[in-house]
mmCIF file of C-alpha atoms in Angstrom:
data_model
loop_
_atom_site.group_PDB
_atom_site.id
_atom_site.type_symbol
_atom_site.label_atom_id
_atom_site.label_comp_id
_atom_site.label_asym_id
_atom_site.label_seq_id
_atom_site.Cartn_x
_atom_site.Cartn_y
_atom_site.Cartn_z
ATOM 1 C CA UNK A 8 30.325 -36.476 51.852
ATOM 2 C CA UNK A 9 33.285 -36.355 54.234
ATOM 3 C CA UNK A 10 33.209 -33.896 57.080
ATOM 4 C CA UNK A 11 36.298 -32.184 55.621
ATOM 5 C CA UNK A 12 34.367 -31.369 52.453
ATOM 6 C CA UNK A 13 31.742 -29.343 54.252
ATOM 7 C CA UNK A 14 32.866 -25.826 53.510
ATOM 8 C CA UNK A 15 30.420 -22.997 53.200
ATOM 9 C CA UNK A 16 30.096 -22.339 49.451
ATOM 10 C CA UNK A 17 30.994 -18.902 48.173
ATOM 11 C CA UNK A 18 27.394 -18.044 47.283
ATOM 12 C CA UNK A 19 26.422 -18.620 50.903
ATOM 13 C CA UNK A 20 28.464 -15.635 52.107
ATOM 14 C CA UNK A 21 27.304 -12.047 51.852
ATOM 15 C CA UNK A 22 29.551 -9.929 49.556
ATOM 16 C CA UNK A 23 29.534 -7.071 52.084
ATOM 17 C CA UNK A 24 30.416 -9.048 55.189
ATOM 18 C CA UNK A 25 31.154 -12.604 56.236
ATOM 19 C CA UNK A 26 27.719 -13.180 57.720
ATOM 20 C CA UNK A 27 25.481 -15.937 56.357
ATOM 21 C CA UNK A 28 23.216 -14.984 53.458
ATOM 22 C CA UNK A 29 19.604 -15.686 54.416
ATOM 23 C CA UNK A 30 17.551 -13.413 52.221
ATOM 24 C CA UNK A 31 19.388 -12.933 48.902
ATOM 25 C CA UNK A 32 18.341 -9.945 46.818
ATOM 26 C CA UNK A 33 19.682 -8.640 43.513
ATOM 27 C CA UNK A 34 20.328 -4.986 42.716
ATOM 28 C CA UNK A 35 20.161 -3.302 39.322
ATOM 29 C CA UNK A 36 23.855 -4.003 38.639
ATOM 30 C CA UNK A 37 23.192 -7.757 38.747
ATOM 31 C CA UNK A 38 25.045 -8.382 42.017
ATOM 32 C CA UNK A 39 23.272 -10.382 44.730
ATOM 33 C CA UNK A 40 23.557 -9.450 48.393
ATOM 34 C CA UNK A 41 22.026 -10.434 51.680
ATOM 35 C CA UNK A 42 19.065 -8.100 52.191
ATOM 36 C CA UNK A 43 20.019 -6.977 55.704
ATOM 37 C CA UNK A 44 23.593 -6.206 54.650
ATOM 38 C CA UNK A 45 22.790 -4.209 51.512
ATOM 39 C CA UNK A 46 20.077 -2.258 53.364
ATOM 40 C CA UNK A 47 22.579 -1.389 56.082
ATOM 41 C CA UNK A 48 25.040 -0.301 53.395
ATOM 42 C CA UNK A 49 22.445 1.934 51.735
ATOM 43 C CA UNK A 50 20.297 3.283 54.556
ATOM 44 C CA UNK A 51 22.488 3.202 57.658
ATOM 45 C CA UNK A 52 25.757 4.134 55.929
ATOM 46 C CA UNK A 53 24.135 6.506 53.402
ATOM 47 C CA UNK A 54 25.563 4.915 50.259
ATOM 48 C CA UNK A 55 23.880 4.947 46.850
ATOM 49 C CA UNK A 56 26.288 2.803 44.850
ATOM 50 C CA UNK A 57 26.771 -0.930 44.387
ATOM 51 C CA UNK A 58 29.577 -2.035 46.748
ATOM 52 C CA UNK A 59 31.116 -4.327 44.087
ATOM 53 C CA UNK A 60 30.695 -2.430 40.806
ATOM 54 C CA UNK A 61 30.536 1.098 42.326
ATOM 55 C CA UNK A 62 27.704 1.866 39.893
ATOM 56 C CA UNK A 63 24.809 4.051 41.127
ATOM 57 C CA UNK A 64 21.679 2.449 42.578
ATOM 58 C CA UNK A 65 18.194 3.948 42.451
ATOM 59 C CA UNK A 66 17.765 3.715 46.217
ATOM 60 C CA UNK A 67 14.758 6.078 46.168
ATOM 61 C CA UNK A 68 12.779 3.338 44.442
ATOM 62 C CA UNK A 69 11.124 1.112 47.050
ATOM 63 C CA UNK A 70 11.607 -1.877 44.720
ATOM 64 C CA UNK A 71 15.326 -1.448 44.042
ATOM 65 C CA UNK A 72 15.954 -4.860 45.657
ATOM 66 C CA UNK A 73 14.669 -7.933 43.774
ATOM 67 C CA UNK A 74 14.364 -11.198 45.768
ATOM 68 C CA UNK A 75 16.568 -13.959 44.356
ATOM 69 C CA UNK A 76 14.285 -16.907 45.036
ATOM 70 C CA UNK A 77 16.436 -19.411 43.125
ATOM 71 C CA UNK A 78 19.527 -18.679 45.196
ATOM 72 C CA UNK A 79 17.511 -18.708 48.420
ATOM 73 C CA UNK A 80 16.160 -22.208 47.605
ATOM 74 C CA UNK A 81 19.685 -23.419 46.787
ATOM 75 C CA UNK A 82 20.979 -22.135 50.126
ATOM 76 C CA UNK A 83 18.093 -23.737 52.008
ATOM 77 C CA UNK A 84 18.682 -27.037 50.169
ATOM 78 C CA UNK A 85 22.360 -26.915 51.056
ATOM 79 C CA UNK A 86 21.429 -26.355 54.703
ATOM 80 C CA UNK A 87 19.054 -29.344 54.624
ATOM 81 C CA UNK A 88 21.670 -31.635 53.077
ATOM 82 C CA UNK A 89 24.241 -30.622 55.687
ATOM 83 C CA UNK A 90 21.871 -30.791 58.652
ATOM 84 C CA UNK A 91 23.681 -33.889 60.059
ATOM 85 C CA UNK A 92 26.747 -31.701 60.440
ATOM 86 C CA UNK A 93 24.998 -29.085 62.569
ATOM 87 C CA UNK A 94 23.883 -26.733 59.790
ATOM 88 C CA UNK A 95 20.434 -25.324 60.560
ATOM 89 C CA UNK A 96 17.947 -24.633 57.815
ATOM 90 C CA UNK A 97 16.526 -21.119 58.147
ATOM 91 C CA UNK A 98 12.850 -20.410 57.366
ATOM 92 C CA UNK A 99 11.747 -18.599 54.238
ATOM 93 C CA UNK A 100 12.036 -14.873 54.977
ATOM 94 C CA UNK A 101 8.870 -12.867 55.115
ATOM 95 C CA UNK A 102 8.509 -10.422 52.236
ATOM 96 C CA UNK A 103 8.999 -6.780 53.286
ATOM 97 C CA UNK A 104 5.863 -4.878 54.178
ATOM 98 C CA UNK A 105 4.530 -2.448 51.586
ATOM 99 C CA UNK A 106 3.356 1.117 52.083
ATOM 100 C CA UNK A 107 -0.142 0.031 51.059
ATOM 101 C CA UNK A 108 -0.243 -2.480 53.915
ATOM 102 C CA UNK A 109 0.913 0.109 56.421
ATOM 103 C CA UNK A 110 -1.571 2.684 55.129
ATOM 104 C CA UNK A 111 -4.459 0.223 55.423
ATOM 105 C CA UNK A 112 -3.437 -0.642 58.959
ATOM 106 C CA UNK A 113 -3.299 3.055 59.919
ATOM 107 C CA UNK A 114 -6.543 3.930 58.157
ATOM 108 C CA UNK A 115 -8.426 1.072 59.827
ATOM 109 C CA UNK A 116 -7.134 2.111 63.251
ATOM 110 C CA UNK A 117 -7.953 5.783 62.665
ATOM 111 C CA UNK A 118 -11.479 5.053 61.413
ATOM 112 C CA UNK A 119 -12.350 2.718 64.265
ATOM 113 C CA UNK A 120 -13.531 3.798 67.699
ATOM 114 C CA UNK A 121 -12.483 0.479 69.186
ATOM 115 C CA UNK A 122 -9.678 0.700 71.768
ATOM 116 C CA UNK A 123 -8.874 -2.940 71.064
ATOM 117 C CA UNK A 124 -8.418 -2.203 67.351
ATOM 118 C CA UNK A 125 -6.097 0.679 68.221
ATOM 119 C CA UNK A 126 -3.990 -1.509 70.516
ATOM 120 C CA UNK A 127 -3.743 -4.262 67.904
ATOM 121 C CA UNK A 128 -2.725 -1.762 65.226
ATOM 122 C CA UNK A 129 0.036 -0.301 67.422
ATOM 123 C CA UNK A 130 1.302 -3.777 68.305
ATOM 124 C CA UNK A 131 1.287 -4.734 64.630
ATOM 125 C CA UNK A 132 3.241 -1.602 63.676
ATOM 126 C CA UNK A 133 5.824 -2.387 66.348
ATOM 127 C CA UNK A 134 6.112 -5.954 65.095
ATOM 128 C CA UNK A 135 6.591 -4.661 61.550
ATOM 129 C CA UNK A 136 9.322 -2.241 62.641
ATOM 130 C CA UNK A 137 11.199 -5.009 64.479
ATOM 131 C CA UNK A 138 11.016 -7.572 61.673
ATOM 132 C CA UNK A 139 13.571 -6.108 59.300
ATOM 133 C CA UNK A 140 15.480 -3.037 58.181
ATOM 134 C CA UNK A 141 13.313 -2.913 55.055
ATOM 135 C CA UNK A 142 10.158 -2.701 57.148
ATOM 136 C CA UNK A 143 11.671 -0.021 59.337
ATOM 137 C CA UNK A 144 12.638 1.979 56.273
ATOM 138 C CA UNK A 145 9.115 1.611 54.873
ATOM 139 C CA UNK A 146 7.635 2.943 58.122
ATOM 140 C CA UNK A 147 10.075 5.849 58.166
ATOM 141 C CA UNK A 148 8.961 6.940 54.710
ATOM 142 C CA UNK A 149 5.231 6.538 55.325
ATOM 143 C CA UNK A 150 4.269 9.938 56.698
ATOM 144 C CA UNK A 151 0.718 8.859 57.583
ATOM 145 C CA UNK A 152 2.079 6.214 59.960
ATOM 146 C CA UNK A 153 4.411 8.689 61.712
ATOM 147 C CA UNK A 154 1.597 11.227 62.077
ATOM 148 C CA UNK A 155 -0.757 8.521 63.362
ATOM 149 C CA UNK A 156 1.686 7.475 66.082
ATOM 150 C CA UNK A 157 2.201 11.113 67.066
ATOM 151 C CA UNK A 158 -1.580 11.599 67.377
ATOM 152 C CA UNK A 159 -1.738 8.593 69.675
ATOM 153 C CA UNK A 160 0.898 10.241 71.887
ATOM 154 C CA UNK A 161 -1.005 13.540 71.881
ATOM 155 C CA UNK A 162 -4.253 11.833 72.904
ATOM 156 C CA UNK A 163 -2.566 11.159 76.265
ATOM 157 C CA UNK A 164 -3.889 7.651 76.752
ATOM 158 C CA UNK A 165 -2.156 4.481 77.869
ATOM 159 C CA UNK A 166 -1.067 3.740 74.311
ATOM 160 C CA UNK A 167 1.110 6.833 74.052
ATOM 161 C CA UNK A 168 4.217 5.183 75.467
ATOM 162 C CA UNK A 169 3.774 2.223 73.095
ATOM 163 C CA UNK A 170 3.488 4.548 70.109
ATOM 164 C CA UNK A 171 6.561 6.431 71.329
ATOM 165 C CA UNK A 172 8.573 3.208 71.552
ATOM 166 C CA UNK A 173 7.898 2.634 67.836
ATOM 167 C CA UNK A 174 9.005 6.142 66.880
ATOM 168 C CA UNK A 175 12.188 5.541 68.892
ATOM 169 C CA UNK A 176 13.082 2.735 66.460
ATOM 170 C CA UNK A 177 12.844 5.020 63.435
ATOM 171 C CA UNK A 178 15.006 7.745 61.938
ATOM 172 C CA UNK A 179 12.533 10.468 61.046
ATOM 173 C CA UNK A 180 14.127 13.004 58.725
ATOM 174 C CA UNK A 181 11.166 14.383 56.766
ATOM 175 C CA UNK A 182 10.758 17.947 58.073
ATOM 176 C CA UNK A 183 7.302 18.271 56.534
ATOM 177 C CA UNK A 184 6.064 15.401 58.676
ATOM 178 C CA UNK A 185 7.689 16.848 61.798
ATOM 179 C CA UNK A 186 6.213 20.301 61.124
ATOM 180 C CA UNK A 187 2.765 18.717 60.717
ATOM 181 C CA UNK A 188 3.159 17.017 64.097
ATOM 182 C CA UNK A 189 4.319 20.279 65.693
ATOM 183 C CA UNK A 190 1.285 22.122 64.305
ATOM 184 C CA UNK A 191 -1.150 19.607 65.810
ATOM 185 C CA UNK A 192 -3.129 21.381 68.537
ATOM 186 C CA UNK A 193 -0.577 24.212 68.806
ATOM 187 C CA UNK A 194 2.397 22.093 69.745
ATOM 188 C CA UNK A 195 0.549 19.701 72.035
ATOM 189 C CA UNK A 196 3.136 17.034 71.266
ATOM 190 C CA UNK A 197 5.653 18.717 73.592
ATOM 191 C CA UNK A 198 3.128 18.699 76.437
ATOM 192 C CA UNK A 199 2.387 15.017 75.887
ATOM 193 C CA UNK A 200 6.067 14.078 75.811
ATOM 194 C CA UNK A 201 6.675 15.979 79.043
ATOM 195 C CA UNK A 202 3.824 14.075 80.717
ATOM 196 C CA UNK A 203 5.423 10.815 79.632
ATOM 197 C CA UNK A 204 8.758 11.939 81.059
ATOM 198 C CA UNK A 205 7.123 12.844 84.360
ATOM 199 C CA UNK A 206 5.468 9.499 84.996
ATOM 200 C CA UNK A 207 7.349 6.852 83.015
ATOM 201 C CA UNK A 208 10.322 4.542 83.375
ATOM 202 C CA UNK A 209 13.833 5.279 82.153
ATOM 203 C CA UNK A 210 13.250 3.772 78.696
ATOM 204 C CA UNK A 211 10.162 5.863 77.973
ATOM 205 C CA UNK A 212 11.870 8.993 79.298
ATOM 206 C CA UNK A 213 14.793 8.339 76.961
ATOM 207 C CA UNK A 214 12.432 7.774 74.016
ATOM 208 C CA UNK A 215 10.567 11.005 74.801
ATOM 209 C CA UNK A 216 13.820 12.947 75.051
ATOM 210 C CA UNK A 217 14.985 11.614 71.709
ATOM 211 C CA UNK A 218 11.751 12.611 69.968
ATOM 212 C CA UNK A 219 11.775 16.046 71.607
ATOM 213 C CA UNK A 220 15.264 16.603 70.200
ATOM 214 C CA UNK A 221 14.102 15.609 66.721
ATOM 215 C CA UNK A 222 11.084 17.919 66.964
ATOM 216 C CA UNK A 223 12.973 20.970 68.201
ATOM 217 C CA UNK A 224 15.389 20.579 65.274
ATOM 218 C CA UNK A 225 12.450 21.043 62.889
ATOM 219 C CA UNK A 226 10.532 23.620 64.945
ATOM 220 C CA UNK A 227 10.062 27.249 63.986
ATOM 221 C CA UNK A 228 11.668 29.862 66.290
ATOM 222 C CA UNK A 229 8.224 30.903 67.569
ATOM 223 C CA UNK A 230 7.543 27.310 68.601
ATOM 224 C CA UNK A 231 10.907 26.990 70.351
ATOM 225 C CA UNK A 232 10.429 30.272 72.226
ATOM 226 C CA UNK A 233 6.999 29.033 73.380
ATOM 227 C CA UNK A 234 8.614 26.281 75.480
ATOM 228 C CA UNK A 235 7.899 26.641 79.185
ATOM 229 C CA UNK A 236 10.018 26.235 82.301
ATOM 230 C CA UNK A 237 8.529 22.797 83.021
ATOM 231 C CA UNK A 238 9.833 21.554 79.658
ATOM 232 C CA UNK A 239 13.338 22.488 80.746
ATOM 233 C CA UNK A 240 12.804 21.096 84.259
ATOM 234 C CA UNK A 241 12.156 17.605 82.863
ATOM 235 C CA UNK A 242 15.113 17.774 80.487
ATOM 236 C CA UNK A 243 17.432 18.904 83.286
ATOM 237 C CA UNK A 244 16.071 16.191 85.588
ATOM 238 C CA UNK A 245 16.791 13.600 82.896
ATOM 239 C CA UNK A 246 20.395 14.825 82.710
ATOM 240 C CA UNK A 247 20.646 14.720 86.494
ATOM 241 C CA UNK A 248 19.287 11.164 86.655
ATOM 242 C CA UNK A 249 21.773 9.935 84.024
ATOM 243 C CA UNK A 250 19.067 7.909 82.279
ATOM 244 C CA UNK A 251 21.454 6.760 79.528
ATOM 245 C CA UNK A 252 24.426 8.151 77.577
ATOM 246 C CA UNK A 253 22.252 8.571 74.476
ATOM 247 C CA UNK A 254 19.504 10.318 76.445
ATOM 248 C CA UNK A 255 22.121 12.643 77.959
ATOM 249 C CA UNK A 256 23.372 13.635 74.516
ATOM 250 C CA UNK A 257 19.814 14.159 73.278
ATOM 251 C CA UNK A 258 19.067 16.319 76.313
ATOM 252 C CA UNK A 259 22.173 18.431 75.740
ATOM 253 C CA UNK A 260 21.323 18.772 72.043
ATOM 254 C CA UNK A 261 17.803 19.890 72.959
ATOM 255 C CA UNK A 262 19.202 22.581 75.258
ATOM 256 C CA UNK A 263 21.720 23.685 72.631
ATOM 257 C CA UNK A 264 18.926 24.091 70.063
ATOM 258 C CA UNK A 265 16.529 25.795 72.483
ATOM 259 C CA UNK A 266 18.856 28.235 74.246
ATOM 260 C CA UNK A 267 19.985 30.660 71.530
ATOM 261 C CA UNK A 268 16.903 32.639 72.566
ATOM 262 C CA UNK A 269 17.242 34.731 75.720
ATOM 263 C CA UNK A 270 13.936 33.668 77.254
ATOM 264 C CA UNK A 271 14.856 30.014 77.005
ATOM 265 C CA UNK A 272 18.264 30.660 78.537
ATOM 266 C CA UNK A 273 16.602 32.099 81.628
ATOM 267 C CA UNK A 274 14.126 29.195 81.723
ATOM 268 C CA UNK A 275 16.925 26.660 81.502
ATOM 269 C CA UNK A 276 18.811 28.430 84.290
ATOM 270 C CA UNK A 277 15.662 28.493 86.438
ATOM 271 C CA UNK A 278 15.325 24.758 85.825
ATOM 272 C CA UNK A 279 18.775 24.222 87.361
ATOM 273 C CA UNK A 280 20.664 23.534 84.148
ATOM 274 C CA UNK A 281 23.899 25.321 85.104
ATOM 275 C CA UNK A 282 24.593 23.272 88.234
ATOM 276 C CA UNK A 283 23.724 20.025 86.437
ATOM 277 C CA UNK A 284 26.041 20.922 83.557
ATOM 278 C CA UNK A 285 28.914 21.668 85.935
ATOM 279 C CA UNK A 286 28.363 18.348 87.727
ATOM 280 C CA UNK A 287 28.276 16.590 84.352
ATOM 281 C CA UNK A 288 31.554 18.211 83.341
ATOM 282 C CA UNK A 289 33.116 17.074 86.613
ATOM 283 C CA UNK A 290 32.108 13.441 86.093
ATOM 284 C CA UNK A 291 32.000 12.791 82.339
ATOM 285 C CA UNK A 292 35.010 11.554 80.377
ATOM 286 C CA UNK A 293 33.233 11.236 77.037
ATOM 287 C CA UNK A 294 34.519 13.824 74.569
ATOM 288 C CA UNK A 295 31.280 14.580 72.705
ATOM 289 C CA UNK A 296 29.295 14.886 75.926
ATOM 290 C CA UNK A 297 31.859 17.336 77.297
ATOM 291 C CA UNK A 298 31.798 19.403 74.112
ATOM 292 C CA UNK A 299 28.009 19.651 74.171
ATOM 293 C CA UNK A 300 28.001 20.582 77.866
ATOM 294 C CA UNK A 301 30.521 23.368 77.170
ATOM 295 C CA UNK A 302 28.399 24.628 74.256
ATOM 296 C CA UNK A 303 25.230 24.817 76.361
ATOM 297 C CA UNK A 304 26.999 26.413 79.321
ATOM 298 C CA UNK A 305 28.454 29.023 76.974
ATOM 299 C CA UNK A 306 24.926 29.910 75.856
ATOM 300 C CA UNK A 307 23.601 30.079 79.415
ATOM 301 C CA UNK A 308 26.447 32.385 80.477
ATOM 302 C CA UNK A 309 25.109 34.801 77.891
ATOM 303 C CA UNK A 310 22.571 35.918 80.500
ATOM 304 C CA UNK A 311 23.195 37.387 83.954
ATOM 305 C CA UNK A 312 21.225 34.604 85.648
ATOM 306 C CA UNK A 313 23.433 31.948 84.048
ATOM 307 C CA UNK A 314 26.659 33.669 85.087
ATOM 308 C CA UNK A 315 25.403 34.075 88.638
ATOM 309 C CA UNK A 316 24.557 30.362 88.822
ATOM 310 C CA UNK A 317 27.985 29.368 87.514
ATOM 311 C CA UNK A 318 29.692 31.543 90.117
ATOM 312 C CA UNK A 319 27.472 30.158 92.862
ATOM 313 C CA UNK A 320 28.646 26.604 92.143
ATOM 314 C CA UNK A 321 31.719 25.821 94.187
ATOM 315 C CA UNK A 322 33.423 24.105 91.265
ATOM 316 C CA UNK A 323 31.988 26.238 88.449
ATOM 317 C CA UNK A 324 34.958 28.373 87.438
ATOM 318 C CA UNK A 325 37.459 25.699 88.434
ATOM 319 C CA UNK A 326 36.061 22.941 86.209
ATOM 320 C CA UNK A 327 35.714 25.246 83.199
ATOM 321 C CA UNK A 328 39.328 26.327 83.584
ATOM 322 C CA UNK A 329 40.596 22.812 84.226
ATOM 323 C CA UNK A 330 38.989 21.308 81.118
ATOM 324 C CA UNK A 331 40.381 23.932 78.740
ATOM 325 C CA UNK A 332 43.122 22.332 76.575
ATOM 326 C CA UNK A 333 42.176 18.880 77.914
ATOM 327 C CA UNK A 334 39.121 17.925 75.835
ATOM 328 C CA UNK A 335 39.264 19.390 72.319
ATOM 329 C CA UNK A 336 39.806 22.641 70.448
ATOM 330 C CA UNK A 337 36.027 23.109 70.380
ATOM 331 C CA UNK A 338 35.687 22.685 74.146
ATOM 332 C CA UNK A 339 38.633 25.021 74.742
ATOM 333 C CA UNK A 340 37.049 27.695 72.576
ATOM 334 C CA UNK A 341 33.760 27.448 74.456
ATOM 335 C CA UNK A 342 35.534 27.360 77.818
ATOM 336 C CA UNK A 343 37.446 30.566 77.108
ATOM 337 C CA UNK A 344 34.220 32.184 75.866
ATOM 338 C CA UNK A 345 32.577 31.297 79.201
ATOM 339 C CA UNK A 346 35.455 32.854 81.122
ATOM 340 C CA UNK A 347 35.255 35.937 78.908
ATOM 341 C CA UNK A 348 31.539 36.348 79.724
ATOM 342 C CA UNK A 349 32.341 36.121 83.420
ATOM 343 C CA UNK A 350 35.320 38.491 83.232
ATOM 344 C CA UNK A 351 33.546 41.110 81.159
ATOM 345 C CA UNK A 352 30.037 41.144 82.600
ATOM 346 C CA UNK A 353 30.432 39.708 86.111
ATOM 347 C CA UNK A 354 34.037 40.644 86.890
ATOM 348 C CA UNK A 355 33.675 42.075 90.377
ATOM 349 C CA UNK A 356 36.795 42.398 92.507
ATOM 350 C CA UNK A 357 35.942 39.205 94.381
ATOM 351 C CA UNK A 358 35.375 37.283 91.138
ATOM 352 C CA UNK A 359 38.641 38.591 89.669
ATOM 353 C CA UNK A 360 40.476 37.477 92.801
ATOM 354 C CA UNK A 361 38.737 34.089 92.656
ATOM 355 C CA UNK A 362 39.851 33.620 89.037
ATOM 356 C CA UNK A 363 43.435 34.188 90.144
ATOM 357 C CA UNK A 364 43.230 31.824 93.106
ATOM 358 C CA UNK A 365 41.607 29.039 91.048
ATOM 359 C CA UNK A 366 44.333 29.093 88.443
ATOM 360 C CA UNK A 367 42.210 30.638 85.708
ATOM 361 C CA UNK A 368 44.876 33.245 84.977
ATOM 362 C CA UNK A 369 47.564 30.563 84.671
ATOM 363 C CA UNK A 370 45.395 28.628 82.209
ATOM 364 C CA UNK A 371 44.717 31.728 80.109
ATOM 365 C CA UNK A 372 48.431 32.466 79.878
ATOM 366 C CA UNK A 373 49.005 28.851 78.849
ATOM 367 C CA UNK A 374 46.413 29.209 76.089
ATOM 368 C CA UNK A 375 48.512 32.038 74.630
ATOM 369 C CA UNK A 376 51.597 29.824 74.547
ATOM 370 C CA UNK A 377 50.263 26.572 73.055
ATOM 371 C CA UNK A 378 48.988 25.625 69.627
ATOM 372 C CA UNK A 379 45.263 26.306 69.624
ATOM 373 C CA UNK A 380 42.609 28.198 67.680
ATOM 374 C CA UNK A 381 43.365 31.859 66.863
ATOM 375 C CA UNK A 382 39.958 33.028 68.123
ATOM 376 C CA UNK A 383 40.509 31.205 71.400
ATOM 377 C CA UNK A 384 43.844 32.979 71.871
ATOM 378 C CA UNK A 385 42.249 36.336 71.079
ATOM 379 C CA UNK A 386 39.559 35.792 73.736
ATOM 380 C CA UNK A 387 42.167 34.733 76.296
ATOM 381 C CA UNK A 388 44.216 37.844 75.540
ATOM 382 C CA UNK A 389 41.111 40.040 75.889
ATOM 383 C CA UNK A 390 40.374 38.573 79.338
ATOM 384 C CA UNK A 391 43.927 39.236 80.485
ATOM 385 C CA UNK A 392 43.724 42.806 79.219
ATOM 386 C CA UNK A 393 40.440 43.396 81.064
ATOM 387 C CA UNK A 394 41.861 42.586 84.501
ATOM 388 C CA UNK A 395 45.598 42.481 83.899
ATOM 389 C CA UNK A 396 46.282 45.386 86.225
ATOM 390 C CA UNK A 397 44.491 43.780 89.157
ATOM 391 C CA UNK A 398 46.259 40.463 88.606
ATOM 392 C CA UNK A 399 49.696 42.041 88.165
ATOM 393 C CA UNK A 400 49.384 43.863 91.470
ATOM 394 C CA UNK A 401 48.159 40.811 93.313
ATOM 395 C CA UNK A 402 50.615 39.030 95.644
ATOM 396 C CA UNK A 403 48.912 35.763 94.644
ATOM 397 C CA UNK A 404 50.019 36.051 91.027
ATOM 398 C CA UNK A 405 52.883 33.667 90.156
ATOM 399 C CA UNK A 406 56.004 35.549 89.099
ATOM 400 C CA UNK A 407 56.465 33.655 85.835
ATOM 401 C CA UNK A 408 53.058 34.862 84.662
ATOM 402 C CA UNK A 409 53.540 38.575 85.225
ATOM 403 C CA UNK A 410 55.599 38.975 82.084
ATOM 404 C CA UNK A 411 53.010 37.115 79.987
ATOM 405 C CA UNK A 412 50.182 39.525 80.749
ATOM 406 C CA UNK A 413 49.569 41.957 77.862
ATOM 407 C CA UNK A 414 49.869 45.620 78.638
#
């Protein structure tokens, strides 16, 4: 065989992408795909149809992928024949783990009092999760395994961080499982995660933050209200330390989910959230991060303590005003809402004067003139009506703005 003849045959390429097919599997429509690629198509991209035929696939069935052993052997033979030309033969893929195997592993670890058995079981579960997307999916849908790992975290032993690192690999969407974990020892999981955040490295802190966000999404209002100041202190500290962009977003999401309740707003403020959010808004250039920071700050300005903290920050009002119309319609809406809370509930003469000097009034007038959300314009107009008289009579007010202020 001449070197020029060595082209990768068509069956050796995955129909979804141009990556090499290593573990061919056939779906119910008769089309064969590389296992990793079709699992990504189904589970990561949330598709339930065959990419080629567009026919529906029964993706809820754990056995909807059938290994194509004949094609796999042909590919391996082709690799062996072309080894002199630098083609490497890949090993026979391991079959995906089954739920029965995972359940037996969990049951054996739960029934044993041996610390060594527990460690081996956790290590095995982590190995399973890292082997393939199919294994990860199997773990995600085995509630007993998720609950077992959560119990290990709650037990507050040295294996908690290892168990947490496995959960960090998974996408846990079953609310029943999450509610079961939350009910364990009256929400002890939050306490255990906070302890991990207090004494662990950046990776473990990020994992803990991610799981806390997932839990608070599934928690009942009574469980969210039961959060303590030290929970918020660790979340705020994580934001301050800039552990990772993903951890920052998870921390902001946690605050957004926890702070609709007044008690939690005060707790977040006491934990220093307002100043950290302002600093984040000064430094961040990532759109989604900015939007989430605006959303949380809007909630915190719903209480007197939050407004006082914003005003005490030297750049508080200035950064809120500056970012309006520069990030997104969503951020602008939240920014104007923040200014409205300040103007209506904390609008002392000194604050009103400060808003003028910092250019807040100019920005509000600009909001009325540009293309933005109707509700945002209404809020801006309301602010100008509240203190229009004081600003009109001020020598600091620019002349071109005086005519824009509503009567």
